[in-house]
PDB file of C-alpha atoms in Angstrom:
ATOM      1  CA  MET A   1       0.000   0.000   0.000  1.00 79.00           C
ATOM      2  CA  PRO A   2       1.329   3.492  -0.803  1.00 87.00           C
ATOM      3  CA  ASP A   3       2.715   5.521   2.108  1.00 90.00           C
ATOM      4  CA  TRP A   4       0.210   8.325   1.525  1.00 88.00           C
ATOM      5  CA  ILE A   5      -2.771   6.094   2.313  1.00 87.00           C
ATOM      6  CA  GLU A   6      -3.849   6.171   5.925  1.00 86.00           C
ATOM      7  CA  ILE A   7      -6.377   3.659   7.207  1.00 88.00           C
ATOM      8  CA  ARG A   8      -8.456   4.983  10.091  1.00 87.00           C
ATOM      9  CA  THR A   9     -11.378   3.627  12.055  1.00 89.00           C
ATOM     10  CA  PRO A  10     -14.104   6.134  12.903  1.00 90.00           C
ATOM     11  CA  LYS A  11     -14.602   6.930  16.567  1.00 90.00           C
ATOM     12  CA  ASN A  12     -18.269   7.791  16.083  1.00 85.00           C
ATOM     13  CA  ILE A  13     -20.153   4.574  15.383  1.00 86.00           C
ATOM     14  CA  SER A  14     -23.641   6.124  15.549  1.00 86.00           C
ATOM     15  CA  PHE A  15     -23.850   6.260  11.737  1.00 86.00           C
ATOM     16  CA  GLN A  16     -23.487   2.457  11.654  1.00 86.00           C
ATOM     17  CA  ASN A  17     -27.015   2.227  13.107  1.00 85.00           C
ATOM     18  CA  SER A  18     -28.601   4.106  10.215  1.00 87.00           C
ATOM     19  CA  PRO A  19     -30.981   1.901   8.209  1.00 86.00           C
ATOM     20  CA  ASP A  20     -30.288   4.053   5.123  1.00 86.00           C
ATOM     21  CA  LEU A  21     -26.503   3.627   5.015  1.00 90.00           C
ATOM     22  CA  ASP A  22     -24.340   0.610   4.406  1.00 89.00           C
ATOM     23  CA  ALA A  23     -21.273   0.082   6.603  1.00 89.00           C
ATOM     24  CA  GLY A  24     -18.845   1.671   4.124  1.00 89.00           C
ATOM     25  CA  GLU A  25     -20.899   4.823   3.651  1.00 91.00           C
ATOM     26  CA  ALA A  26     -21.527   5.095   7.378  1.00 91.00           C
ATOM     27  CA  SER A  27     -17.803   4.860   8.105  1.00 91.00           C
ATOM     28  CA  ALA A  28     -16.902   7.364   5.389  1.00 91.00           C
ATOM     29  CA  ILE A  29     -19.460   9.871   6.694  1.00 92.00           C
ATOM     30  CA  ALA A  30     -18.291   9.384  10.282  1.00 92.00           C
ATOM     31  CA  LEU A  31     -14.652   9.955   9.278  1.00 92.00           C
ATOM     32  CA  ALA A  32     -15.610  13.061   7.296  1.00 92.00           C
ATOM     33  CA  THR A  33     -17.389  14.533  10.316  1.00 91.00           C
ATOM     34  CA  GLU A  34     -14.397  13.740  12.533  1.00 90.00           C
ATOM     35  CA  SER A  35     -11.744  15.133  10.198  1.00 86.00           C
ATOM     36  CA  GLY A  36     -13.485  18.458   9.645  1.00 78.00           C
ATOM     37  CA  CYS A  37     -12.146  19.384   6.226  1.00 75.00           C
ATOM     38  CA  SER A  38     -12.629  16.523   3.777  1.00 83.00           C
ATOM     39  CA  LEU A  39     -14.080  15.850   0.360  1.00 90.00           C
ATOM     40  CA  LEU A  40     -16.290  12.817   0.727  1.00 92.00           C
ATOM     41  CA  ILE A  41     -16.746  10.596  -2.331  1.00 92.00           C
ATOM     42  CA  LEU A  42     -20.158   8.937  -2.370  1.00 91.00           C
ATOM     43  CA  ASP A  43     -22.048   7.378  -5.263  1.00 89.00           C
ATOM     44  CA  ASP A  44     -25.107   6.152  -3.404  1.00 88.00           C
ATOM     45  CA  ASN A  45     -28.107   8.481  -3.320  1.00 89.00           C
ATOM     46  CA  LYS A  46     -28.889   7.773   0.343  1.00 90.00           C
ATOM     47  CA  GLY A  47     -25.283   8.462   1.330  1.00 91.00           C
ATOM     48  CA  SER A  48     -25.295  11.724  -0.620  1.00 92.00           C
ATOM     49  CA  LYS A  49     -28.512  12.822   1.082  1.00 93.00           C
ATOM     50  CA  ALA A  50     -27.028  12.044   4.496  1.00 92.00           C
ATOM     51  CA  ALA A  51     -23.874  14.014   3.652  1.00 93.00           C
ATOM     52  CA  GLU A  52     -26.002  16.930   2.488  1.00 94.00           C
ATOM     53  CA  ARG A  53     -28.050  16.912   5.714  1.00 93.00           C
ATOM     54  CA  LEU A  54     -24.787  17.025   7.666  1.00 92.00           C
ATOM     55  CA  GLN A  55     -23.473  19.833   5.424  1.00 93.00           C
ATOM     56  CA  LEU A  56     -20.447  17.778   4.367  1.00 94.00           C
ATOM     57  CA  LEU A  57     -18.531  18.531   1.192  1.00 94.00           C
ATOM     58  CA  TYR A  58     -19.109  15.590  -1.149  1.00 94.00           C
ATOM     59  CA  THR A  59     -18.938  14.492  -4.766  1.00 95.00           C
ATOM     60  CA  GLY A  60     -19.400  11.311  -6.753  1.00 93.00           C
ATOM     61  CA  THR A  61     -17.064   9.328  -8.959  1.00 92.00           C
ATOM     62  CA  SER A  62     -18.281  11.213 -12.017  1.00 92.00           C
ATOM     63  CA  GLY A  63     -17.471  14.501 -10.256  1.00 93.00           C
ATOM     64  CA  ILE A  64     -13.906  13.331  -9.614  1.00 94.00           C
ATOM     65  CA  ILE A  65     -13.489  12.292 -13.257  1.00 95.00           C
ATOM     66  CA  LEU A  66     -14.847  15.612 -14.538  1.00 95.00           C
ATOM     67  CA  LYS A  67     -12.607  17.559 -12.140  1.00 95.00           C
ATOM     68  CA  ALA A  68      -9.584  15.594 -13.377  1.00 96.00           C
ATOM     69  CA  LYS A  69     -10.489  16.607 -16.930  1.00 96.00           C
ATOM     70  CA  ASN A  70     -11.013  20.259 -15.967  1.00 96.00           C
ATOM     71  CA  VAL A  71      -7.626  20.547 -14.251  1.00 97.00           C
ATOM     72  CA  GLY A  72      -5.804  18.741 -17.060  1.00 96.00           C
ATOM     73  CA  LEU A  73      -4.987  15.448 -15.346  1.00 96.00           C
ATOM     74  CA  ILE A  74      -6.772  13.547 -18.102  1.00 95.00           C
ATOM     75  CA  THR A  75      -7.484  14.589 -21.670  1.00 96.00           C
ATOM     76  CA  SER A  76     -10.859  12.893 -22.121  1.00 96.00           C
ATOM     77  CA  VAL A  77     -13.569  11.465 -19.875  1.00 95.00           C
ATOM     78  CA  LYS A  78     -15.067   9.219 -22.535  1.00 94.00           C
ATOM     79  CA  PRO A  79     -12.507   6.360 -22.301  1.00 94.00           C
ATOM     80  CA  ILE A  80     -12.840   6.303 -18.529  1.00 94.00           C
ATOM     81  CA  PHE A  81     -16.633   6.180 -18.616  1.00 91.00           C
ATOM     82  CA  GLN A  82     -16.428   3.441 -21.265  1.00 92.00           C
ATOM     83  CA  LYS A  83     -14.204   1.363 -18.972  1.00 93.00           C
ATOM     84  CA  ILE A  84     -16.590   1.907 -16.069  1.00 91.00           C
ATOM     85  CA  GLN A  85     -19.504   0.688 -18.220  1.00 89.00           C
ATOM     86  CA  LEU A  86     -17.669  -2.649 -18.553  1.00 92.00           C
ATOM     87  CA  THR A  87     -17.884  -3.167 -14.782  1.00 91.00           C
ATOM     88  CA  ASN A  88     -20.820  -3.655 -12.435  1.00 88.00           C
ATOM     89  CA  PHE A  89     -20.552  -0.018 -11.256  1.00 82.00           C
ATOM     90  CA  ARG A  90     -23.639   2.034 -12.015  1.00 76.00           C
ATOM     91  CA  PHE A  91     -24.127   5.784 -12.045  1.00 70.00           C
ATOM     92  CA  SER A  92     -27.449   7.149 -10.825  1.00 61.00           C
TER      93      SER A  92
END
């Protein structure tokens, strides 16, 4: 694993009891609330709604891809979206 990746366990487990969030989303939201200044990446509608209620800064995978294009990290989004379509990942 790269040195810049840090694995943390959220201290606040209250989000784990939400019937609307799966464990991964609940943990990501908890960590975002604990860290203060984070960009949360969520692709599930229920997770996005929870982040919005908590006034967290969030985006989806498509937002990350479009930002990469806008800042010049990639030249085209089309090949990336085509690769994603070959997986079981679905955009809402």
